mmCIF file of N, CA and C in Angstrom:
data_model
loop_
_atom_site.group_PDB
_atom_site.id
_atom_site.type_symbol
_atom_site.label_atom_id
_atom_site.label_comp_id
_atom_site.label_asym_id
_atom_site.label_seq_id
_atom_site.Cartn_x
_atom_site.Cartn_y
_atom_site.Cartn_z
ATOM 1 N N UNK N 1 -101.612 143.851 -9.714
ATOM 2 C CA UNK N 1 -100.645 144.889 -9.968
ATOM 3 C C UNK N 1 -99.330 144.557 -9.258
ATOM 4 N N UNK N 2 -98.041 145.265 -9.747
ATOM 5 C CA UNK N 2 -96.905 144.935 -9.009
ATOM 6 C C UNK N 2 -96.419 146.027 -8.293
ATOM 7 N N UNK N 3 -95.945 145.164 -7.038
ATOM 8 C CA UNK N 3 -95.340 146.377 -6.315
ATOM 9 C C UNK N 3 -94.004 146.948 -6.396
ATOM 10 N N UNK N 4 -93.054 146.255 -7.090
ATOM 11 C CA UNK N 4 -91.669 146.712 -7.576
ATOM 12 C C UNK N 4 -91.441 145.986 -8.940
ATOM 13 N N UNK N 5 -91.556 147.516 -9.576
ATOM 14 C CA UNK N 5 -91.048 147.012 -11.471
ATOM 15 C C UNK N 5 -89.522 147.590 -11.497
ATOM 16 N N UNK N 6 -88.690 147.085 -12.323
ATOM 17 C CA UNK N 6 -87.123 147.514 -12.484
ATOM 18 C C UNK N 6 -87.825 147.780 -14.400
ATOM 19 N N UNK N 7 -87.199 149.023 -14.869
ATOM 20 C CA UNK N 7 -87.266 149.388 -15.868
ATOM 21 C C UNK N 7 -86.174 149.628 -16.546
ATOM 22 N N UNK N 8 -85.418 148.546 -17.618
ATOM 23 C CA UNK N 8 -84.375 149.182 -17.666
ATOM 24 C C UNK N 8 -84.439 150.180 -19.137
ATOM 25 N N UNK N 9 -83.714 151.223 -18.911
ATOM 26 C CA UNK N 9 -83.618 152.155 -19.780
ATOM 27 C C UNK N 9 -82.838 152.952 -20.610
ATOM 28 N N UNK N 10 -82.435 152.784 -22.024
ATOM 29 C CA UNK N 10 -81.281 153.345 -22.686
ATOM 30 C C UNK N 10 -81.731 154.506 -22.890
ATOM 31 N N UNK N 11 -80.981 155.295 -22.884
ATOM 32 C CA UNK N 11 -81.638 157.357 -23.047
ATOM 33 C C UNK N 11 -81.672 157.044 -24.652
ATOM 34 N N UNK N 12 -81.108 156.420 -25.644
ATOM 35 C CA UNK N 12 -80.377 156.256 -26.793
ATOM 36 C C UNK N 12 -82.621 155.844 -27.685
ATOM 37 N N UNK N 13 -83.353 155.164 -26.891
ATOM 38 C CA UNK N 13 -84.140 154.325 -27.261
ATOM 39 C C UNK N 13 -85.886 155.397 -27.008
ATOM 40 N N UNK N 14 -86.842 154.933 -27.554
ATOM 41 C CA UNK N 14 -87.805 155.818 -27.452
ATOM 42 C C UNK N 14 -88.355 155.048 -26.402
ATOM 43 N N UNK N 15 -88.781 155.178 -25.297
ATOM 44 C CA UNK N 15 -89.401 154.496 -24.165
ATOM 45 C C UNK N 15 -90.689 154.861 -23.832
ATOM 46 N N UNK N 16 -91.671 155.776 -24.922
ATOM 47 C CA UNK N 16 -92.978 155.848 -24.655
ATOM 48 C C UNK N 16 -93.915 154.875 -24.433
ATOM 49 N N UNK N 17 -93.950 153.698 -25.084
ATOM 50 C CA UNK N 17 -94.824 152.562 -24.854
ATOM 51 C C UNK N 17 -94.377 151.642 -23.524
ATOM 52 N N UNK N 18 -93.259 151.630 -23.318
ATOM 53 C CA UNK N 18 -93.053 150.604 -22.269
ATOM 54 C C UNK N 18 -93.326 151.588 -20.910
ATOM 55 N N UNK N 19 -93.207 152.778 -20.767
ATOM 56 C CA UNK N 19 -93.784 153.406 -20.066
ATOM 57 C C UNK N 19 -95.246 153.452 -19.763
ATOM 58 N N UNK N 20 -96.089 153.162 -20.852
ATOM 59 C CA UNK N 20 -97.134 153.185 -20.668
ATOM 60 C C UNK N 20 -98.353 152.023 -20.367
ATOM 61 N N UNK N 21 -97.194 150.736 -20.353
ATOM 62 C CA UNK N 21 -97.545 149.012 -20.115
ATOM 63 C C UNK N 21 -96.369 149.549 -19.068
ATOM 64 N N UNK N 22 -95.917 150.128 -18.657
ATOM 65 C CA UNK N 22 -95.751 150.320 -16.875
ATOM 66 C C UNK N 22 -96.794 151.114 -15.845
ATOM 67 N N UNK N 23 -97.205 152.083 -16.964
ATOM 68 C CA UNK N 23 -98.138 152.689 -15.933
ATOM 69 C C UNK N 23 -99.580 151.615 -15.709
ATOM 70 N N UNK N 24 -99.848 150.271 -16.348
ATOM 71 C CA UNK N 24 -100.852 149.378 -16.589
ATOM 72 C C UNK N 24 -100.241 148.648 -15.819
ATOM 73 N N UNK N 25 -99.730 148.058 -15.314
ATOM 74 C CA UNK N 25 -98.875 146.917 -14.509
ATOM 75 C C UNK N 25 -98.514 147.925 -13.066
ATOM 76 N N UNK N 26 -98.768 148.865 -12.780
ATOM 77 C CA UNK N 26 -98.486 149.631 -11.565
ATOM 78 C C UNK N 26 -100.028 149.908 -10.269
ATOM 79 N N UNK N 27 -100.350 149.820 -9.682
ATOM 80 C CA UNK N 27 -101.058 150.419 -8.829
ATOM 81 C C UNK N 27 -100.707 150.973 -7.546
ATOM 82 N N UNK N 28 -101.694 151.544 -6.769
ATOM 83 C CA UNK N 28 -100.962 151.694 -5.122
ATOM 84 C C UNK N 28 -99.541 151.344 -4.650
ATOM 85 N N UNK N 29 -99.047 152.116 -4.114
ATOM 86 C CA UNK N 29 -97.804 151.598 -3.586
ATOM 87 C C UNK N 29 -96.609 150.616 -4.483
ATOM 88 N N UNK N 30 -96.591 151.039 -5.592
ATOM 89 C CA UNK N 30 -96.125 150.456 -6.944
ATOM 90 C C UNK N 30 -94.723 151.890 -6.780
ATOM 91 N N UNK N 31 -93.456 151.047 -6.902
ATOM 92 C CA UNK N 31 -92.162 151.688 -6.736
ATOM 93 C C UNK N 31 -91.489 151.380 -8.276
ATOM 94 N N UNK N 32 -91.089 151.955 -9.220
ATOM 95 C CA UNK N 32 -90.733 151.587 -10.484
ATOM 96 C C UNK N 32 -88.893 152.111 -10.047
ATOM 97 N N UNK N 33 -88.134 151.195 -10.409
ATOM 98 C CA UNK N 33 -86.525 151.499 -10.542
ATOM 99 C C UNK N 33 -86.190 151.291 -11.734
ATOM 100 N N UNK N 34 -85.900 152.747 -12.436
ATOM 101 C CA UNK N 34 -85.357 152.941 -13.450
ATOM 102 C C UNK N 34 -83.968 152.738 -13.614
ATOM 103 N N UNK N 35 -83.385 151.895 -14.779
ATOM 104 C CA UNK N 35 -81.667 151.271 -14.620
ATOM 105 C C UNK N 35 -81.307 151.184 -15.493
ATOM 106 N N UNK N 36 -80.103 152.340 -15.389
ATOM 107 C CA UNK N 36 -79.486 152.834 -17.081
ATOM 108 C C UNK N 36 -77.673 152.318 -16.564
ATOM 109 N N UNK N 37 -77.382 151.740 -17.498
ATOM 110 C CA UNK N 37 -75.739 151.374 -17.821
ATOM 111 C C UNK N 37 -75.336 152.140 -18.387
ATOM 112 N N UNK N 38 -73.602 152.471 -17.767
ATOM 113 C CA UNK N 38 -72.702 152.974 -18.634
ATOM 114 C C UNK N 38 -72.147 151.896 -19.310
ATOM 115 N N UNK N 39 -71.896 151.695 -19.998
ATOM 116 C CA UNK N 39 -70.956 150.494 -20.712
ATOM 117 C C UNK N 39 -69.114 151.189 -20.620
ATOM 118 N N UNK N 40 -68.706 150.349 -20.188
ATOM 119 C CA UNK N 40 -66.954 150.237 -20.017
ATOM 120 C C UNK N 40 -66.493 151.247 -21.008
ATOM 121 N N UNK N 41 -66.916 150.949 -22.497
ATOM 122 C CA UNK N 41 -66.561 151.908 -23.894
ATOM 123 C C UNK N 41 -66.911 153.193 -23.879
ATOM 124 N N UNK N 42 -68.527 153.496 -23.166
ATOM 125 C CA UNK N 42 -68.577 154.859 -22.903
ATOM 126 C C UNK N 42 -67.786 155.498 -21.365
ATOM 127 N N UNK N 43 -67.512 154.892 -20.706
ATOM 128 C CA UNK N 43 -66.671 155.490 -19.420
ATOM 129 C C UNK N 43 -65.016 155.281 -19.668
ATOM 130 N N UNK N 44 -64.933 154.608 -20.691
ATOM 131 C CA UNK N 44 -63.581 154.640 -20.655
ATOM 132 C C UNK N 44 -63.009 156.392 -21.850
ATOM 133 N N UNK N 45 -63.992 156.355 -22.930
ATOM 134 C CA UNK N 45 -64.192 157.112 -23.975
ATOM 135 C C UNK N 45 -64.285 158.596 -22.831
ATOM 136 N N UNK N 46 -65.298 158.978 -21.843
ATOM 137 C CA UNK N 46 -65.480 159.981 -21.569
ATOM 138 C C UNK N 46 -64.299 160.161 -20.671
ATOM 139 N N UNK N 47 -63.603 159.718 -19.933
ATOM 140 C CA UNK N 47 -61.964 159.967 -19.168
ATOM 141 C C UNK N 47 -61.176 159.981 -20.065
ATOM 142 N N UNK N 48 -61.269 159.437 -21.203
ATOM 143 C CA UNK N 48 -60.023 159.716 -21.992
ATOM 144 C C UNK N 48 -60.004 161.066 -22.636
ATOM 145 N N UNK N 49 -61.694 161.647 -22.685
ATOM 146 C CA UNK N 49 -61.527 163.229 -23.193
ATOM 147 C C UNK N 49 -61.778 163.813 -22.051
ATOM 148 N N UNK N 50 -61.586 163.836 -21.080
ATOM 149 C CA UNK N 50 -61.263 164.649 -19.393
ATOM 150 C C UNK N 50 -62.645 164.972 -19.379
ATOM 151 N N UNK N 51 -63.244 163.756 -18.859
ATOM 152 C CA UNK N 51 -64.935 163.797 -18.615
ATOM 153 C C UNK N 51 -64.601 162.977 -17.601
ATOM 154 N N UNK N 52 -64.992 163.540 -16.844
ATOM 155 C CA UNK N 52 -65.198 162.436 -14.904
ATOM 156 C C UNK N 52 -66.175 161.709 -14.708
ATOM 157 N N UNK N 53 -65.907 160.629 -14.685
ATOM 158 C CA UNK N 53 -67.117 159.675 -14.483
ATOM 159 C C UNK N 53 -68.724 159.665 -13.710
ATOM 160 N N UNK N 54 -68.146 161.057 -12.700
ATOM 161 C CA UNK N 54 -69.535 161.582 -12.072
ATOM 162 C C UNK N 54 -70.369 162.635 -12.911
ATOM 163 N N UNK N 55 -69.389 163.342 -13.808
ATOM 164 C CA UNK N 55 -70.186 164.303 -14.792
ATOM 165 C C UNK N 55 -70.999 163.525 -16.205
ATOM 166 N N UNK N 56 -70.660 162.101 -16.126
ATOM 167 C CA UNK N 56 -71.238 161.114 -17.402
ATOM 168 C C UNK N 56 -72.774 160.560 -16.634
ATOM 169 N N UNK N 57 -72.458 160.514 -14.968
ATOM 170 C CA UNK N 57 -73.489 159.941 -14.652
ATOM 171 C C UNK N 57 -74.583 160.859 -14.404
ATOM 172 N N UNK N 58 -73.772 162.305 -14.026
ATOM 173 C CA UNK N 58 -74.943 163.470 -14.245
ATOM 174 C C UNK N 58 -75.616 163.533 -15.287
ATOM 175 N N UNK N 59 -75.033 163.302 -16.690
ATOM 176 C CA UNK N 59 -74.958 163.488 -17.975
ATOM 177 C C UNK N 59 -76.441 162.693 -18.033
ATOM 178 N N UNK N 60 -76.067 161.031 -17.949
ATOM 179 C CA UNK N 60 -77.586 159.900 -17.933
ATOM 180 C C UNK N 60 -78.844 160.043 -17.015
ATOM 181 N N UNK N 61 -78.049 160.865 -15.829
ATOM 182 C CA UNK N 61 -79.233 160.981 -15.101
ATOM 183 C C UNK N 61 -80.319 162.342 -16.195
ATOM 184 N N UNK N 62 -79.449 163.561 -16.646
ATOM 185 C CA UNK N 62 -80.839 164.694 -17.343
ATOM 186 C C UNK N 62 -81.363 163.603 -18.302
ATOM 187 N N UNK N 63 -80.387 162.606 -18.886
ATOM 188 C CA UNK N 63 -81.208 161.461 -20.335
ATOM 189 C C UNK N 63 -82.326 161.040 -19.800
ATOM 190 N N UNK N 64 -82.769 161.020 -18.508
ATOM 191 C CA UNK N 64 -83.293 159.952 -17.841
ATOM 192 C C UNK N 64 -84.778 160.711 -17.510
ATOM 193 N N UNK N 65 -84.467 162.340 -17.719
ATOM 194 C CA UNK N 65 -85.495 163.195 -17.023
ATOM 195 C C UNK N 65 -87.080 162.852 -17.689
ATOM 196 N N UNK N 66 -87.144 162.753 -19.316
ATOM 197 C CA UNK N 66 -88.668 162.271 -20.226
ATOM 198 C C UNK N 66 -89.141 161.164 -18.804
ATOM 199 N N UNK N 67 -88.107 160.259 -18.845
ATOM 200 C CA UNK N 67 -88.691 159.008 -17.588
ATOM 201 C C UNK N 67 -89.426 159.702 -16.598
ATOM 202 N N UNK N 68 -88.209 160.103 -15.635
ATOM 203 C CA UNK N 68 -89.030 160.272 -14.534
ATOM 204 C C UNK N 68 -90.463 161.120 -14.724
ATOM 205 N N UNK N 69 -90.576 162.767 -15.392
ATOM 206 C CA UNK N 69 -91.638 162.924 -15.708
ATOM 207 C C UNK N 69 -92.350 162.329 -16.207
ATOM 208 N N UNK N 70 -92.362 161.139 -17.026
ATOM 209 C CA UNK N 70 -93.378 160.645 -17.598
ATOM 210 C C UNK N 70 -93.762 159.434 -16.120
ATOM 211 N N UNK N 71 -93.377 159.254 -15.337
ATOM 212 C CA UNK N 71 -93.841 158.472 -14.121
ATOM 213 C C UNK N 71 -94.448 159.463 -13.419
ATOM 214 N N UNK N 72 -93.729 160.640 -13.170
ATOM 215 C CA UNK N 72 -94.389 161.867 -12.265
ATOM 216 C C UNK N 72 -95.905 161.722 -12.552
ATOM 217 N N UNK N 73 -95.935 161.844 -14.433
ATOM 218 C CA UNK N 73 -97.363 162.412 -14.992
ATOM 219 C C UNK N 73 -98.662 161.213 -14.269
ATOM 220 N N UNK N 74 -97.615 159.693 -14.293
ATOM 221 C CA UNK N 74 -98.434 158.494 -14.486
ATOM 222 C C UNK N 74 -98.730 158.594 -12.628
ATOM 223 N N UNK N 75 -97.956 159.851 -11.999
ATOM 224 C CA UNK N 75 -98.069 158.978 -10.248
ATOM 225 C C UNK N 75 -97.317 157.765 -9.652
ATOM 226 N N UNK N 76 -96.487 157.613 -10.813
ATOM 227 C CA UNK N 76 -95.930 156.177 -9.998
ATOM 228 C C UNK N 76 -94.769 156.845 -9.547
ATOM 229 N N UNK N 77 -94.635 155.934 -8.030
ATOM 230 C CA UNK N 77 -92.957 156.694 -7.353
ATOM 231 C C UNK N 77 -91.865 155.852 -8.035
ATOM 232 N N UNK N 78 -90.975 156.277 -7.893
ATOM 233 C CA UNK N 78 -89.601 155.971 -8.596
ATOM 234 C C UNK N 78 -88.407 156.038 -8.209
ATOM 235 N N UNK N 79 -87.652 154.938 -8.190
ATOM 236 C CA UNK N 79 -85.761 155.191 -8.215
ATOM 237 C C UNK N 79 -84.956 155.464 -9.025
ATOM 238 N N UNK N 80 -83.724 155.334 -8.825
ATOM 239 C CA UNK N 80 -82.932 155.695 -10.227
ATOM 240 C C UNK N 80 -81.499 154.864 -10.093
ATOM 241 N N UNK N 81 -81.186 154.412 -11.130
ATOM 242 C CA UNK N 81 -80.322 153.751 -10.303
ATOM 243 C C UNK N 81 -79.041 153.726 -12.020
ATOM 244 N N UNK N 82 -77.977 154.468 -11.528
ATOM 245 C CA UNK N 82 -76.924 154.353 -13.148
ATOM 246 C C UNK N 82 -75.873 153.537 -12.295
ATOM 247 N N UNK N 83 -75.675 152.737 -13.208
ATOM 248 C CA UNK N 83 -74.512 151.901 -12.842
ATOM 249 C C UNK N 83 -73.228 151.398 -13.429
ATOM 250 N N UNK N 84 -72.222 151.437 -14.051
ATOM 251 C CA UNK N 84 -71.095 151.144 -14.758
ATOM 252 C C UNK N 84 -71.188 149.482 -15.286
ATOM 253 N N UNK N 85 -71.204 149.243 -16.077
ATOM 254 C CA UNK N 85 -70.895 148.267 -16.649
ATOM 255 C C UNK N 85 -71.470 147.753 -17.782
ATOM 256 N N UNK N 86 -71.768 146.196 -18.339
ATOM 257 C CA UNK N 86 -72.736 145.683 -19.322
ATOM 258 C C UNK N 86 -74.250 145.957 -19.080
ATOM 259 N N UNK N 87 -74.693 146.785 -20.233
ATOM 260 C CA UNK N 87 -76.108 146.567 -19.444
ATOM 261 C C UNK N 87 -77.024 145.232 -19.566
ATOM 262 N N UNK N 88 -76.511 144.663 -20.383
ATOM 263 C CA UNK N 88 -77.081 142.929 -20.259
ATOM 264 C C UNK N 88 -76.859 142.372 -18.813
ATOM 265 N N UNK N 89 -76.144 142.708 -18.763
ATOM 266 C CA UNK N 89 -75.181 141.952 -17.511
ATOM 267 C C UNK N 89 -75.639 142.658 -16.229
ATOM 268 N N UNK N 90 -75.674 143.808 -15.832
ATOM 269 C CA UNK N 90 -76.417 144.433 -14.975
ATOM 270 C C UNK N 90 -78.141 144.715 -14.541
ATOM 271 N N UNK N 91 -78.689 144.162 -15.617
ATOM 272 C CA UNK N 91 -79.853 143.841 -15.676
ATOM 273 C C UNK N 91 -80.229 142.902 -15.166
ATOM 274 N N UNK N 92 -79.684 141.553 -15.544
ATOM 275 C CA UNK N 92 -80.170 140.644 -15.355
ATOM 276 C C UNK N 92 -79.578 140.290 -13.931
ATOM 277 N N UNK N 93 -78.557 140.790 -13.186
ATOM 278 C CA UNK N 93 -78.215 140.913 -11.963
ATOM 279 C C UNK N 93 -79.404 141.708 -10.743
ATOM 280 N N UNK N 94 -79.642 142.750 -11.436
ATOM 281 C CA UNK N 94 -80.505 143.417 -10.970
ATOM 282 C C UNK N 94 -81.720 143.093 -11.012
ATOM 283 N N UNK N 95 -82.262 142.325 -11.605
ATOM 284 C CA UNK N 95 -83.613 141.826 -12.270
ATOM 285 C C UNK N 95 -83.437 140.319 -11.188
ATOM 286 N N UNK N 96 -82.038 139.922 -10.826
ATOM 287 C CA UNK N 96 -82.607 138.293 -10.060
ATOM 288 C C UNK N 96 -81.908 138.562 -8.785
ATOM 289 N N UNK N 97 -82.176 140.130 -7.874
ATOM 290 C CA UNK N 97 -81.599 139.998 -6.967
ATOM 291 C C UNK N 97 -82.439 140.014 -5.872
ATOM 292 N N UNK N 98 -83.942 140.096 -6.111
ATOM 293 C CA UNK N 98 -84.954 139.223 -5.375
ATOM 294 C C UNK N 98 -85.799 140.649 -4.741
ATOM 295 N N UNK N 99 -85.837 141.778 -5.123
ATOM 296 C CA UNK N 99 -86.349 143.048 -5.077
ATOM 297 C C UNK N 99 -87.190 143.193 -6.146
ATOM 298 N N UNK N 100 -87.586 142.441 -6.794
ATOM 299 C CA UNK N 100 -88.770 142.959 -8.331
ATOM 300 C C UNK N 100 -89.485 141.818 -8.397
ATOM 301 N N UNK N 101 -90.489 142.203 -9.129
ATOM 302 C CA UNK N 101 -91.551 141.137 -9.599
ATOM 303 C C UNK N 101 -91.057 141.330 -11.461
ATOM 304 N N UNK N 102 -90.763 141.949 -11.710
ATOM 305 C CA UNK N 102 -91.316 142.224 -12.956
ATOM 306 C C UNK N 102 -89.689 143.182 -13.682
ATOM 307 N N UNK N 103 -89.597 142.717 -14.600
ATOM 308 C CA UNK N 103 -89.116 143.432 -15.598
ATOM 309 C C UNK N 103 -89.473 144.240 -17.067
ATOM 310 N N UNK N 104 -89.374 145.479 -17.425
ATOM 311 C CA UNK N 104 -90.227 145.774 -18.296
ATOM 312 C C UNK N 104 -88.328 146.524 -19.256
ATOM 313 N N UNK N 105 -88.994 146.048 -20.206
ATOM 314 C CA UNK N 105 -87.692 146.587 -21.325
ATOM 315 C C UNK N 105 -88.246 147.262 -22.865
ATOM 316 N N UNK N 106 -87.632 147.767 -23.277
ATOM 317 C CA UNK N 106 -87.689 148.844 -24.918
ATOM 318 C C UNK N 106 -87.179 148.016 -25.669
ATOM 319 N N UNK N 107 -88.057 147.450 -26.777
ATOM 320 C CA UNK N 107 -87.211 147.102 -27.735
ATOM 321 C C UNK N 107 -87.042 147.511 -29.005
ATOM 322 N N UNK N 108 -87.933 148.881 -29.243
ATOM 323 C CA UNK N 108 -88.207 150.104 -29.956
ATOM 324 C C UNK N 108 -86.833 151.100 -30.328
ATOM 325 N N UNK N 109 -85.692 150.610 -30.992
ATOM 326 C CA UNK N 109 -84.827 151.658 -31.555
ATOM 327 C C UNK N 109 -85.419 153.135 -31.761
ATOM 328 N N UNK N 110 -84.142 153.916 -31.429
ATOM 329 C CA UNK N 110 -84.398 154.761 -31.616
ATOM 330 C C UNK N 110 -84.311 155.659 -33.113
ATOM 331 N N UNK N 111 -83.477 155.198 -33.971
ATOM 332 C CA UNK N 111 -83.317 155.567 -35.514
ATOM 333 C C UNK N 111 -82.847 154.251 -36.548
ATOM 334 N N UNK N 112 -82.202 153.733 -35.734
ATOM 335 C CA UNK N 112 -81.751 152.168 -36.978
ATOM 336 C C UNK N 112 -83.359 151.263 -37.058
ATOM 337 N N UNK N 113 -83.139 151.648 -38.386
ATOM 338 C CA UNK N 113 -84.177 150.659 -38.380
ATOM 339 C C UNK N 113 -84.017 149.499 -39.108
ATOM 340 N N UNK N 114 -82.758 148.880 -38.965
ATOM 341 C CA UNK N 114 -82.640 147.378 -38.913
ATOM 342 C C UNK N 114 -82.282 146.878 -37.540
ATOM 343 N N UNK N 115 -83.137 145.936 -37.585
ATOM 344 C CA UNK N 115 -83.023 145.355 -36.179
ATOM 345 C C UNK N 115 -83.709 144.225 -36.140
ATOM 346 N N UNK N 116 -82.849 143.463 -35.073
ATOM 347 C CA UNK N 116 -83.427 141.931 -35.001
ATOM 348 C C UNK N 116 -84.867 141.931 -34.305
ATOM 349 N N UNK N 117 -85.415 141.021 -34.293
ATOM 350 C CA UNK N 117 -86.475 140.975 -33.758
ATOM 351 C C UNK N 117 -86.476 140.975 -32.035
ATOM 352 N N UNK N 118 -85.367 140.789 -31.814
ATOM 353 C CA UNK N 118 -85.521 140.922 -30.179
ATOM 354 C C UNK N 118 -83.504 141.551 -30.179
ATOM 355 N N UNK N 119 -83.677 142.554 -29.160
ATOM 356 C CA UNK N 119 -82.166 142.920 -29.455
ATOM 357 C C UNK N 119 -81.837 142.138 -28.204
ATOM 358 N N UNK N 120 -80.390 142.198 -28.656
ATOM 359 C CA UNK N 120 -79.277 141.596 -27.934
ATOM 360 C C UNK N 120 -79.544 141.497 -26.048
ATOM 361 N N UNK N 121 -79.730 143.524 -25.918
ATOM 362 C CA UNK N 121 -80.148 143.349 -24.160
ATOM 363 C C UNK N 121 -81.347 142.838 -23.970
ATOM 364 N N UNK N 122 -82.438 142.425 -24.639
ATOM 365 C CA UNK N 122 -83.748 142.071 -24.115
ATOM 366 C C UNK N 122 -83.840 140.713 -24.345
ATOM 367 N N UNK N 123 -82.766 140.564 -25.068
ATOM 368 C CA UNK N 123 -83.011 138.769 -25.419
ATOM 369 C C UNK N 123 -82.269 137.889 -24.145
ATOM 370 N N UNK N 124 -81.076 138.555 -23.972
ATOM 371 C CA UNK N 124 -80.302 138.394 -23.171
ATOM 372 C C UNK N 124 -81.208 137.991 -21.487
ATOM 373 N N UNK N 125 -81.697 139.440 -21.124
ATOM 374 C CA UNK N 125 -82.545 139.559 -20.101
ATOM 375 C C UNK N 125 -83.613 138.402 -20.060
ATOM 376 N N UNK N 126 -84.155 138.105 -20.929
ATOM 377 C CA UNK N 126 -85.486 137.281 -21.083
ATOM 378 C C UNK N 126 -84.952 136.060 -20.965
ATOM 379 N N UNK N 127 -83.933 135.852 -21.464
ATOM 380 C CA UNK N 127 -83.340 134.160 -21.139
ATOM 381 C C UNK N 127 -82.990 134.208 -19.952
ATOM 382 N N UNK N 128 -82.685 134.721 -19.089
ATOM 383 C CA UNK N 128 -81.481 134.679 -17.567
ATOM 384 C C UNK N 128 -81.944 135.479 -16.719
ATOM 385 N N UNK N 129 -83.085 136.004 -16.839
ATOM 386 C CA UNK N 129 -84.094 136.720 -15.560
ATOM 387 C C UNK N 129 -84.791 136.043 -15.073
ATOM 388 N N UNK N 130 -84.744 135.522 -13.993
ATOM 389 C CA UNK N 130 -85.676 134.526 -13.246
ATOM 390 C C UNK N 130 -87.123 134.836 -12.771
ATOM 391 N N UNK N 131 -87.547 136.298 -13.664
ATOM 392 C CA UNK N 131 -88.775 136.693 -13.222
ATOM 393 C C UNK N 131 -89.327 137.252 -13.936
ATOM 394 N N UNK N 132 -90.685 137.424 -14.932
ATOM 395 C CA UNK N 132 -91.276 137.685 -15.907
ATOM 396 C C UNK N 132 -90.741 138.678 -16.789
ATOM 397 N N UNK N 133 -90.036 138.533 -17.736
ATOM 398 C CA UNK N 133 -89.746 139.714 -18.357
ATOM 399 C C UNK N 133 -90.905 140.860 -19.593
ATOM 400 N N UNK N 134 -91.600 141.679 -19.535
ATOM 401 C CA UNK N 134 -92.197 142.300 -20.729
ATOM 402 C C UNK N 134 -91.315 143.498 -21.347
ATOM 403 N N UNK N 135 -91.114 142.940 -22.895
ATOM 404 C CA UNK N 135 -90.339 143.730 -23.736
ATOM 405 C C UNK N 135 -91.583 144.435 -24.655
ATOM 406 N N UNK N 136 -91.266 145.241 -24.870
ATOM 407 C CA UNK N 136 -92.459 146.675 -25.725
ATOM 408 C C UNK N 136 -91.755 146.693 -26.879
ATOM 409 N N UNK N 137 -92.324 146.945 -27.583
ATOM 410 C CA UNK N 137 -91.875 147.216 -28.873
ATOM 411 C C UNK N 137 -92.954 148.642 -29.316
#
């Protein structure tokens, strides 16, 4: 089992299964950090309609709430962590900064249902994460 999983998470995406190949990959003393991006386009978009960048991150943190309860339900403890920028790019920063074993990602859209076989952030992640990545579908 691992003792620190980084989960990254779009509110936008259905995250029931990768939640649940987290709660399988978790035991004892198993810390899961949940890590949602703003992207530049949505923080620049919400100041330009007089949205403060702390009320966008309040905003991702309630997106974020299915998560944490659904860890509550599973027992696993948890962080949270929103951060401004690419979420390709912040992932895979976060994923090789020597705090995780494990990366677990969604690759389960949430309504388009055209889609590549591996999207852009998980493909991204899986090439340039220096540490096991599992993508759910």
């Amino acid at each position: 089992m691992f003792k620190n999983i980084l989960l990254g998470v779009d509110t936008t995406l259905k995250n029931e299964k990768a939640l649940e190949e987290v709660s399988k990959l978790s035991g004892e003393g198993t810390t899961v950090t949940i890590l949602n991006a703003i992207s530049e386009q949505d923080a620049q978009a919400s100041i330009k309609s007089g949205v403060h960048l702390d009320k966008l991150v309040q905003k991702r943190s309630e997106g974020l709430e299915s998560t944490r309860n659904s860890l509550d339900e599973y027992g696993i403890k948890y962080d949270e962590i929103i951060v401004r920028g690419n979420a390709k790019e912040q992932l895979v920063k976060e994923a090789n900064s020597g705090k995780y074993e494990i990366v677990v990602l969604s690759n389960r859209k949430a309504e388009d249902k055209k889609k590549f076989v591996l999207g852009s952030v998980s493909h991204k992640v899986a090439k340039r994460a220096h540490i096991p990545v599992l993508i759910v579908k």
